XYZ file of C-alpha atoms in Angstrom:
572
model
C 155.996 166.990 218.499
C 153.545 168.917 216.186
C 150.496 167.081 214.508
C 149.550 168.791 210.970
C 145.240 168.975 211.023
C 143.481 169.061 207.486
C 141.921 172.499 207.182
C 137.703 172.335 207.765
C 137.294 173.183 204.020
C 139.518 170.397 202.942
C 137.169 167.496 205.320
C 133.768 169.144 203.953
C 135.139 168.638 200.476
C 136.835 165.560 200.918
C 132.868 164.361 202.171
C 131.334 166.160 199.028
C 133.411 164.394 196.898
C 133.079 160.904 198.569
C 128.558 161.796 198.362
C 129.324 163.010 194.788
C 130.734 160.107 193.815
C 128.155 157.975 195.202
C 125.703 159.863 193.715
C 127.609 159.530 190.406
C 127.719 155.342 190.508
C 124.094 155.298 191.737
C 123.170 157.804 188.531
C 125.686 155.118 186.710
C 124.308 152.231 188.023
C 121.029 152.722 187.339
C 121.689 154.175 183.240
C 123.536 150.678 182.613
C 120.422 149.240 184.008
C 118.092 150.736 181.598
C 120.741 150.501 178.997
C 120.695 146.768 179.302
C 116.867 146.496 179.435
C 116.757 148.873 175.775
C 119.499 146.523 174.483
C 117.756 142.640 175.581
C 113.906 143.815 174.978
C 113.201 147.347 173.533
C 115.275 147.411 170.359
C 115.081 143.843 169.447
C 110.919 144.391 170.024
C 111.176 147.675 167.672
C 113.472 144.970 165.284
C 110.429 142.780 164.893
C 107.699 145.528 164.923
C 109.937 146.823 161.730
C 110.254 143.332 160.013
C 106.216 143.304 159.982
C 105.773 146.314 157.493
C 108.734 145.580 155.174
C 108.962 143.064 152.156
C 111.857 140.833 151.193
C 113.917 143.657 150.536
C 113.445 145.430 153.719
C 111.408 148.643 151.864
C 108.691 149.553 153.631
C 105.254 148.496 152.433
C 102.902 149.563 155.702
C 100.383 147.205 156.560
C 101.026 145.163 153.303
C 101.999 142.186 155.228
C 98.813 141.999 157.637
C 96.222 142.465 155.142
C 97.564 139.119 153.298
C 97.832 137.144 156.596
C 93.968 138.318 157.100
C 92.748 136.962 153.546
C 94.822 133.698 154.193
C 91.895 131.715 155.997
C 94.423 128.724 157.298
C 96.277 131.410 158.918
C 93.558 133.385 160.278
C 92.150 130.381 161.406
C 95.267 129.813 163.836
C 93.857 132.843 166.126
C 90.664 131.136 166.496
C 92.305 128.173 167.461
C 94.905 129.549 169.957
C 91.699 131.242 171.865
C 89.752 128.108 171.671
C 92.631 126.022 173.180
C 93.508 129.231 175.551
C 89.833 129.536 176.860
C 89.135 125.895 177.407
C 92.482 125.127 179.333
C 92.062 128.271 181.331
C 88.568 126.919 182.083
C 90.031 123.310 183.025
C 93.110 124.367 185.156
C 91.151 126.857 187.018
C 88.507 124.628 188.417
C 91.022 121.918 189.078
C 93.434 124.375 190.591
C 90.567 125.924 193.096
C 89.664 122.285 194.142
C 93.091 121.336 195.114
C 94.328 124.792 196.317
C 91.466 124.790 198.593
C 92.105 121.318 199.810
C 95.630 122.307 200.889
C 94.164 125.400 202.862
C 91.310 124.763 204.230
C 90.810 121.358 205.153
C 93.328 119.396 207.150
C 92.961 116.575 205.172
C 95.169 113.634 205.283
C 99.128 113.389 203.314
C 98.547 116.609 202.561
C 102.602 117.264 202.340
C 102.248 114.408 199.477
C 100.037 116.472 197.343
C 101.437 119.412 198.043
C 104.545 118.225 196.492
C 103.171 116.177 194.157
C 101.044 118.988 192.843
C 104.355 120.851 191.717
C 105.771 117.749 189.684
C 104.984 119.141 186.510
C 106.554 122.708 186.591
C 109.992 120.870 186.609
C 109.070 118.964 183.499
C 109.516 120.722 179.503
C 106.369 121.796 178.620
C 107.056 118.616 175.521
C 107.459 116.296 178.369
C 103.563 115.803 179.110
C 102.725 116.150 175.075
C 105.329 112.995 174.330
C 103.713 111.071 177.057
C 100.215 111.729 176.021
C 101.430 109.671 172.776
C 102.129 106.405 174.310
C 99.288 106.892 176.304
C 96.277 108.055 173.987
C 98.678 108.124 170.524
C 98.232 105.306 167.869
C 99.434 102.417 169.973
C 98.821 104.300 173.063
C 97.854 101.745 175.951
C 94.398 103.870 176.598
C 93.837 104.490 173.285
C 90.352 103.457 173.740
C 89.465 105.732 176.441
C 89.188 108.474 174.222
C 86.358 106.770 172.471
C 87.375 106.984 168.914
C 88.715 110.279 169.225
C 92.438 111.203 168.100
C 95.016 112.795 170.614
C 96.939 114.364 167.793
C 94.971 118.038 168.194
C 92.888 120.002 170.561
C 91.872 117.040 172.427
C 95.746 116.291 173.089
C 97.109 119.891 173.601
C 94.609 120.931 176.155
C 95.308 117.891 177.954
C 99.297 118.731 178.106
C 98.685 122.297 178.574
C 96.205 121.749 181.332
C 99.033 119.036 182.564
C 101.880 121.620 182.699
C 100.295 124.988 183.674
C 98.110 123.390 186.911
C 101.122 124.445 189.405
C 101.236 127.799 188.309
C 97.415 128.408 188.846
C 97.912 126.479 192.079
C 100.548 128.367 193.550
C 98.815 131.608 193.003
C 95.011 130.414 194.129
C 97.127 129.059 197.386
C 97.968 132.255 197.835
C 94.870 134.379 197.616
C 93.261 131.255 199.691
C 95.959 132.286 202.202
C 95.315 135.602 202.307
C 91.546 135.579 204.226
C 90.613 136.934 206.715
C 89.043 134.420 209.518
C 86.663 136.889 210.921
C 84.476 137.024 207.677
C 83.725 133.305 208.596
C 83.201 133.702 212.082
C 80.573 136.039 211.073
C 79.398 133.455 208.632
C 78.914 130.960 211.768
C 77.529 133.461 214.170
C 74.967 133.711 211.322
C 74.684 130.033 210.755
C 75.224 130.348 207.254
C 75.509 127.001 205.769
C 78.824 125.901 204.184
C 78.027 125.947 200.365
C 76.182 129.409 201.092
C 79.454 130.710 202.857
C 81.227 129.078 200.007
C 79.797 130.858 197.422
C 79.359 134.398 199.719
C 82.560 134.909 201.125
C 85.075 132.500 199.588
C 84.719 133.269 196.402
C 84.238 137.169 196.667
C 87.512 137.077 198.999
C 89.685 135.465 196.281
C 87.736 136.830 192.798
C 91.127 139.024 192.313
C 93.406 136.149 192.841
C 91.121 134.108 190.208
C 91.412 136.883 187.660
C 94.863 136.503 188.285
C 95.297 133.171 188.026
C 93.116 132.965 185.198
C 95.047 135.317 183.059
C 98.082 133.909 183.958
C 97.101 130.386 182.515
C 95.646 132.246 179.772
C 99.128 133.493 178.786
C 100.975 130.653 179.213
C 98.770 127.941 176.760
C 98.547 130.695 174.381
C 101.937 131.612 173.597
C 103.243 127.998 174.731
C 105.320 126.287 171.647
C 106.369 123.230 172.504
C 102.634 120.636 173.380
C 101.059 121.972 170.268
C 104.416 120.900 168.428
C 104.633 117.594 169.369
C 101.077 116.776 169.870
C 98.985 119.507 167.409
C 99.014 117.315 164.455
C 97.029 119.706 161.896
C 95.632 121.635 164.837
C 97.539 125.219 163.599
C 97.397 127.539 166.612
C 99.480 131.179 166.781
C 102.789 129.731 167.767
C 103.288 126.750 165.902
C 102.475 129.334 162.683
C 105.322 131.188 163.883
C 107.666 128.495 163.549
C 106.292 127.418 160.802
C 106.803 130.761 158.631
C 109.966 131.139 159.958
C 111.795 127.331 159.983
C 109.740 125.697 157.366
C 109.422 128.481 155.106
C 112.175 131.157 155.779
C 109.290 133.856 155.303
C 110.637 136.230 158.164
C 107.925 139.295 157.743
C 105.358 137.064 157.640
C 106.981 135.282 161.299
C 106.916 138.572 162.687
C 103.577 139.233 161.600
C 102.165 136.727 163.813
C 104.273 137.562 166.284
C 102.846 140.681 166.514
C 99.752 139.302 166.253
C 100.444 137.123 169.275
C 102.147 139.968 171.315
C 98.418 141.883 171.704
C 96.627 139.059 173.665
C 99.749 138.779 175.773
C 100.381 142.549 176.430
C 96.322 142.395 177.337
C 96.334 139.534 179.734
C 99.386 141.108 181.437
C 97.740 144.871 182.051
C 94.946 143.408 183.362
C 97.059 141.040 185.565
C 98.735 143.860 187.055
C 95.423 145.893 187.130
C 93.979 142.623 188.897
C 96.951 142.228 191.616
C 96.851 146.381 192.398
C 92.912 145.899 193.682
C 94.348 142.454 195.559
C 96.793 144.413 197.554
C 93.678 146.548 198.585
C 91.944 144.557 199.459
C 94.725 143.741 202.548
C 93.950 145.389 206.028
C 96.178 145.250 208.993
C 93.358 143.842 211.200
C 93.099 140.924 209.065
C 93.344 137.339 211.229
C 94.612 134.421 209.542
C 92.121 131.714 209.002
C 93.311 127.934 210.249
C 91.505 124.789 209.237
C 89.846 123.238 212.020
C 89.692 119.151 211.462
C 86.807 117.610 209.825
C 86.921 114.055 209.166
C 84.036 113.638 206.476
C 85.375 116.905 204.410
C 88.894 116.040 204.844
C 88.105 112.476 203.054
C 86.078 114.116 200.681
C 88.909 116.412 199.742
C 91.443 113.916 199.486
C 89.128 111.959 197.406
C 88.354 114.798 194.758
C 92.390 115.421 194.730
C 93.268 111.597 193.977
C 91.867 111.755 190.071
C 94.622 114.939 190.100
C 97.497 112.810 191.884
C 96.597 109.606 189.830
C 97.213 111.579 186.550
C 100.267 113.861 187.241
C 101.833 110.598 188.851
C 100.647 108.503 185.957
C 101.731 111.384 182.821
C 105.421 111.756 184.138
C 105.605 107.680 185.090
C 104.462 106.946 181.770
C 107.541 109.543 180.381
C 110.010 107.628 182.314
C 108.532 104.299 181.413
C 108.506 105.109 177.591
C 112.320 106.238 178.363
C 113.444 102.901 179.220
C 111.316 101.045 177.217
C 113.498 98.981 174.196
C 111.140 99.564 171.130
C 107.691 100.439 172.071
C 105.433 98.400 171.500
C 107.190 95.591 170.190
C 109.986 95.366 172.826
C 109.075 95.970 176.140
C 111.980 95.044 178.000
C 113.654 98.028 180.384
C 117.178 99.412 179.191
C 119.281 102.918 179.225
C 119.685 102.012 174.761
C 117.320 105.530 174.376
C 119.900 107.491 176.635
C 122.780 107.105 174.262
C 122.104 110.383 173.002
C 125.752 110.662 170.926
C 123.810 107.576 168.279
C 120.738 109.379 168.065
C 120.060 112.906 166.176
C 119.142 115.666 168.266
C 123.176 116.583 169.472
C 123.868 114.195 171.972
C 125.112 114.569 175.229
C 127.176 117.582 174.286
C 123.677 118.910 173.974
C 122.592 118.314 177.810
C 126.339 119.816 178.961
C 125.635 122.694 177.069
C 122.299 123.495 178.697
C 123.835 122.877 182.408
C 126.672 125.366 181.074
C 123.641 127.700 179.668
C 121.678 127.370 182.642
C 124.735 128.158 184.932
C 125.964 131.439 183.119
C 121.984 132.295 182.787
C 121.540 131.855 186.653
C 124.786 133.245 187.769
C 124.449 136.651 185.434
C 121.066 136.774 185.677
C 121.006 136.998 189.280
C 123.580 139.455 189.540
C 122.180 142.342 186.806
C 118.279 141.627 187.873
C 118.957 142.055 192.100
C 121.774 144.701 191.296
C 118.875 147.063 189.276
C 116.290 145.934 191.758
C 118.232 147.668 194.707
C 118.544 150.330 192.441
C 114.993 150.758 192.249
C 113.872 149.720 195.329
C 117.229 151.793 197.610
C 118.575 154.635 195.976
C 117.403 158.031 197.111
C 116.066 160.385 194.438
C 116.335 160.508 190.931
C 113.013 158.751 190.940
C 112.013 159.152 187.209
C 114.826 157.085 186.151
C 114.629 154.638 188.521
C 110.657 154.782 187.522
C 112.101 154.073 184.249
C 114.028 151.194 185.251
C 111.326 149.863 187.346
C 108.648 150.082 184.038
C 111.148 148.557 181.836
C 111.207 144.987 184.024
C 107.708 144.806 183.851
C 108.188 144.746 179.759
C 109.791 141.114 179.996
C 106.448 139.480 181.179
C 104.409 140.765 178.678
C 106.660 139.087 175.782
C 106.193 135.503 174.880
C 109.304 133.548 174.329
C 108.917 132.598 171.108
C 108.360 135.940 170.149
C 111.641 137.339 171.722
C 113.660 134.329 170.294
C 112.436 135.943 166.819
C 113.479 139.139 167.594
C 116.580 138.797 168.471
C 117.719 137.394 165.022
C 116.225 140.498 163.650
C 118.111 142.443 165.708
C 121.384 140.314 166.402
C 121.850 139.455 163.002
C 121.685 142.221 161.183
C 124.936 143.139 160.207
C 125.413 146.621 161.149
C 124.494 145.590 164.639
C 127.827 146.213 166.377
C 126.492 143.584 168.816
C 126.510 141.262 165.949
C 129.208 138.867 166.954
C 127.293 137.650 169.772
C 124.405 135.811 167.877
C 125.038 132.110 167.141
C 127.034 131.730 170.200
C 126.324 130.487 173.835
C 126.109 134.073 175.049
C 123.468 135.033 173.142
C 120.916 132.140 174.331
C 121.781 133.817 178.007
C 121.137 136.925 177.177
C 117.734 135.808 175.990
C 117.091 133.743 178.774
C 117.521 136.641 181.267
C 115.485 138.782 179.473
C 112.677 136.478 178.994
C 112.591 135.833 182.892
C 113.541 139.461 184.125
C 110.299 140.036 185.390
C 109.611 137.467 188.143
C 112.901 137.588 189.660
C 112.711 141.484 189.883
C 109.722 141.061 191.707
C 111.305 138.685 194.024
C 114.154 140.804 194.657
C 112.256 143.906 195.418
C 109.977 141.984 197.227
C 112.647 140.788 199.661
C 114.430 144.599 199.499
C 111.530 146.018 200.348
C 111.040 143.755 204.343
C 114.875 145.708 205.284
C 114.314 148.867 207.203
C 115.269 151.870 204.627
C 117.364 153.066 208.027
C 120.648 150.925 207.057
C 120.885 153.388 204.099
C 119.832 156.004 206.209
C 122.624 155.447 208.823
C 125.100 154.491 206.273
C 124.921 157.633 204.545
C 125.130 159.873 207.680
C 128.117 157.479 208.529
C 129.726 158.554 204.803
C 129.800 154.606 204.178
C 129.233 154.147 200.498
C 126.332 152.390 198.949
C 127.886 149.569 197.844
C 129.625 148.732 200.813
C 126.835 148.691 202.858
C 124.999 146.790 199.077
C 127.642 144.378 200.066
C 127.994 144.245 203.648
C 124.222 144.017 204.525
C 121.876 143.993 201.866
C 122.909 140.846 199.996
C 123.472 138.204 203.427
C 120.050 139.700 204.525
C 118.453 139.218 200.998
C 120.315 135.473 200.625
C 117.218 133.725 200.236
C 115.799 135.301 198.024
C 118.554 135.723 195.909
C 118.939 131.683 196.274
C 115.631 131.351 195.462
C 115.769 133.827 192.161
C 119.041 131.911 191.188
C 117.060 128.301 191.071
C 114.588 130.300 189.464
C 116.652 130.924 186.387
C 118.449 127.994 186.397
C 115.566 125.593 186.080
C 113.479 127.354 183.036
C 117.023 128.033 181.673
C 117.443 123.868 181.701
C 113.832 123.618 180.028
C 113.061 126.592 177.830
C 112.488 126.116 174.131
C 110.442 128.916 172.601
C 113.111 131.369 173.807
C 115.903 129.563 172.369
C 114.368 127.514 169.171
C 115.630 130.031 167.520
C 119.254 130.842 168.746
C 121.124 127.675 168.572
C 124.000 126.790 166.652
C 125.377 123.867 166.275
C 127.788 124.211 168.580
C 125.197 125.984 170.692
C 122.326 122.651 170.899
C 120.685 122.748 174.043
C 118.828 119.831 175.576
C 115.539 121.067 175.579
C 115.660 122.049 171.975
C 117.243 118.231 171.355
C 113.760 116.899 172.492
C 111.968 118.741 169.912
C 114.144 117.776 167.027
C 114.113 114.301 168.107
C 110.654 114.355 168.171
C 110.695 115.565 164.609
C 113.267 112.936 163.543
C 110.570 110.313 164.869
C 112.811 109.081 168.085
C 109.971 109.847 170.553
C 111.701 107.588 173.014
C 114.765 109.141 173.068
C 113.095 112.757 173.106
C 111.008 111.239 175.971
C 114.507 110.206 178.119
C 115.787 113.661 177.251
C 113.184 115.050 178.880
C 113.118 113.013 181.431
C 116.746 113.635 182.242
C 115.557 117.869 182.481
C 113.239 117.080 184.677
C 115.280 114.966 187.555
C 117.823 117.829 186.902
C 115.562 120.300 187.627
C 114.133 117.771 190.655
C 117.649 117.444 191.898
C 118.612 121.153 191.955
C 114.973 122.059 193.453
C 116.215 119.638 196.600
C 120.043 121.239 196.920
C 117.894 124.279 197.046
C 115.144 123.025 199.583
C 118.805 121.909 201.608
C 120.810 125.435 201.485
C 117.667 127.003 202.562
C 117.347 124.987 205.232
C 120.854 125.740 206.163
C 120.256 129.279 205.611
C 117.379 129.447 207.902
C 119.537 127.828 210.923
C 121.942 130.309 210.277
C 120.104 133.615 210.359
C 118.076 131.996 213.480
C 121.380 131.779 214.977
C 122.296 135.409 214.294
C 118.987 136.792 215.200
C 119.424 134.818 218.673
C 123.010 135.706 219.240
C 121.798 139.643 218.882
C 118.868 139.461 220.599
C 121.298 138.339 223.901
């Protein structure tokens, strides 16, 4: 019996056409990436750029538009006011956020768990959530109206406070980290010197963690000035950058001047993000392999002390979001106090009922599900493929873009550049798809991090091996790389899915109404005057977000057990 061998020219080119068509999906792969990024940010950014030097009629009149914006004063007077408000909170939330962040790292003082969870309540609330209960608390018949002396919550005094309220995690979180980061032998040098604790405080504290300040700082800064939805509800006659925006646009239908200040509020953004990333480059210097991790040794008179100066913090986020849920179940405030669900039947009230709330889980599904998908599929294609390095340079520079856009911004510019009707992408605007898109686009950046953060701890030798074994890519893409990166894709999905559930500068200006989403529901209830029912809206988004955060805490648990067991059964 005779066996029939292929030829040696017919294996080598059976292999060059197996690594050229690798090569081919990778080239593919990472196009359709950059496609989608030019599609979701670039155009719709050159869309509102464009709207800014055109009249009504779409001819171009140069910087026409800008020079009348400038000799309005009540408009100019909105940038003065968005930096006032940006600067102060900044100034607030930092301090606050160094306090407690140090508390949780360097002292080992007592229920520390508690605040560390409790210190996170807020990023799970709509940025409205704090604003609405800063009415019943300081409003007109707020309960501590008096503690304000006089003064009126409806303005600075009353944003700040809700901004402050909502962006404290976020400057927590990354002053943990940089607090983290230390290295113990600069304070064992401190000791051998008998350097006293304030001095040390001030010598080598600070100077260890000025990068992760900057940081922080900037990152706070961005956030209360491009944020929407506090100075909406609580801003009174207090004009800042964003509200103008929606002002131009939704109470006057004057679109070039919208984009106007949306340009206008794009250059304080695009700053505070270059020097962000300018800020975390010199941080990662600053990172030596010799470095020792510093522990907190017990201390019982500076533990107490800690946990004193953290109670005013734990006091008021317990006492904003209690008063939320209390004004959510309250009959008629103030004249009926009694304790009911009659605010929660959303289908009597204005605003779009439940059918709004189903619509943001469906939203925050499809944004979560997709979103994970495109933004870890391009980040392997940055962070894996071999070669063609400008274009995955490309790639990599285009996720960066999403961070430097504010939502409200980006909500803008996609009806400038969805709606226009020789768009062939055209049929997508007014429709649930559409306020996906935007959310993924709006949130690109973090996740992309994440993923090539977690892509980057596997060992570049599974590709290696795989493609000397003529395995292609996305086998071993499928095989390997995503159960090793589970976590962190987990951890990018929850990601999505929560700031899907409670975005509203991103989407204010998307919805249909067949497309209401929950978060958008609280403002317009607010504007109808049913503060109690916007209140119990938002109150529902944030036990939503609660309960998700805790099915993820749970499958990462689970997930943990389970890759222990696999390291275990290979190590024997």
């Amino acid at each position: 019996m005779s066996v029939a061998l292929s030829p040696p020219g017919f294996l080598a080119k059976n292999r060059l056409g197996k690594l050229g068509l690798d090569r081919g999906l990778q080239i593919a792969g990472v196009l359709v990436g950059i496609l989608f990024l030019i599609v979701t940010m670039v155009l719709p950014l050159y869309a509102i750029l464009s709207k800014s030097v055109e009249n009504k009629d779409g001819d171009f009149i140069g910087l026409a538009n800008y020079l009348k914006y400038a000799s309005n004063p009540s408009l100019l007077n909105s940038i003065s006011n968005s930096f006032t408000i940006a600067i102060i909170t900044t100034l607030i939330v930092i301090s606050l956020a160094l306090m407690t962040a140090y508390a949780l790292t360097r002292t080992c003082m007592p229920f520390k768990g508690v605040v560390r969870v409790l210190v996170m309540g807020p990023i799970f609330a709509p940025s409205l959530l704090p604003a609405i209960s800063l009415v019943y608390l300081f409003g007109n018949q707020g309960v501590l109206k008096s503690w304000l002396m006089g003064e009126s919550v409806y303005g600075p005094i009353g944003i700040v406070i809700s901004l402050a309220f909502w962006c404290f995690p976020h400057a927590v979180m990354i002053i943990t980290t940089a607090l983290s980061n230390t290295d113990a032998r600069l304070y064992e040098s401190a000791r051998a010197l008998r350097t006293s604790p304030i001095r040390t405080f001030f010598t080598v504290t600070l100077p260890s963690i000025k990068y992760g300040l900057i940081s922080a700082s900037f990152v706070v800064f961005t956030l209360v000035i491009t944020d929407f939805g506090a100075p909406k509800v609580i801003g009174g006659q207090y004009n800042v950058l964003a509200t103008d925006i929606y002002k131009q646009v939704i109470g006057q239908q004057n679109f070039q001047m919208g984009a106007v200040v949306s340009v206008i509020l794009l250059l304080p953004a695009i700053l505070a993000f270059a020097v962000d990333r300018w800020v975390q480059r010199k941080q990662v210097s600053l990172l030596t392999a010799r470095a020792e991790p510093l522990l907190p040794k017990k201390s019982p008179l500076k533990d107490n002390v800690m946990l004193l100066l953290c109670l005013p913090v734990i006091i008021t986020i317990i006492g904003v979001l209690g008063m939320a849920v209390y004004a959510s179940l309250v009959t008629f405030w103030p004249y009926n106090l009694e304790l009911s669900f009659n605010n929660y039947q959303f289908d009597l009230m204005d605003g779009g009922g439940w059918e709004a709330y189903y619509n943001s889980l469906e939203m925050a599904l499809y944004t979560a599900l997709f979103g994970t998908a495109i933004i870890f599929t391009n980040a392997y294609l940055v962070e894996k493929v071999p070669g063609i390095t400008g274009l995955r340079t490309l790639l990599h520079l285009g996720a960066m873009i999403p961070l430097a856009v504010p939502g409200l911004v980006l909500g803008l510019a996609y009806i400038f550049f969805f709606n226009s009707p020789s768009n062939p992408l055209n049929g997508l605007y007014g429709t649930l798809a559409i306020l996906v898109i935007c959310t993924i686009a709006h949130y690109y950046t973090v996740c992309h991090l994440t993923a090539v953060t977690a892509l980057k701890q596997i060992d570049s030798e599974f590709e290696a091996v795989s493609a000397s074994l003529k395995v292609p890519f996305y086998v071993t893409f499928w095989r390997v790389t995503l159960p090793v990166c589970m976590p962190a894709l987990l951890d990018i999905f929850i990601y999505l899915y929560v700031n899907a559930m409670n975005t509203v500068s991103a989407v204010v200006f998307l919805y249909s109404s067949n497309t209401m989403l929950a978060s958008v529901a609280v403002l317009n209830m607010d504007d109808a005057g049913d503060i109690a029912p916007a209140a119990a809206m938002g109150v529902l988004l944030m036990f939503t977000c609660i309960g998700i955060k805790l099915l993820h805490w749970g499958m990462s648990h689970l997930l943990l057990k389970r890759t222990q067991r696999w390291r275990h059964k290979s190590a024997t």
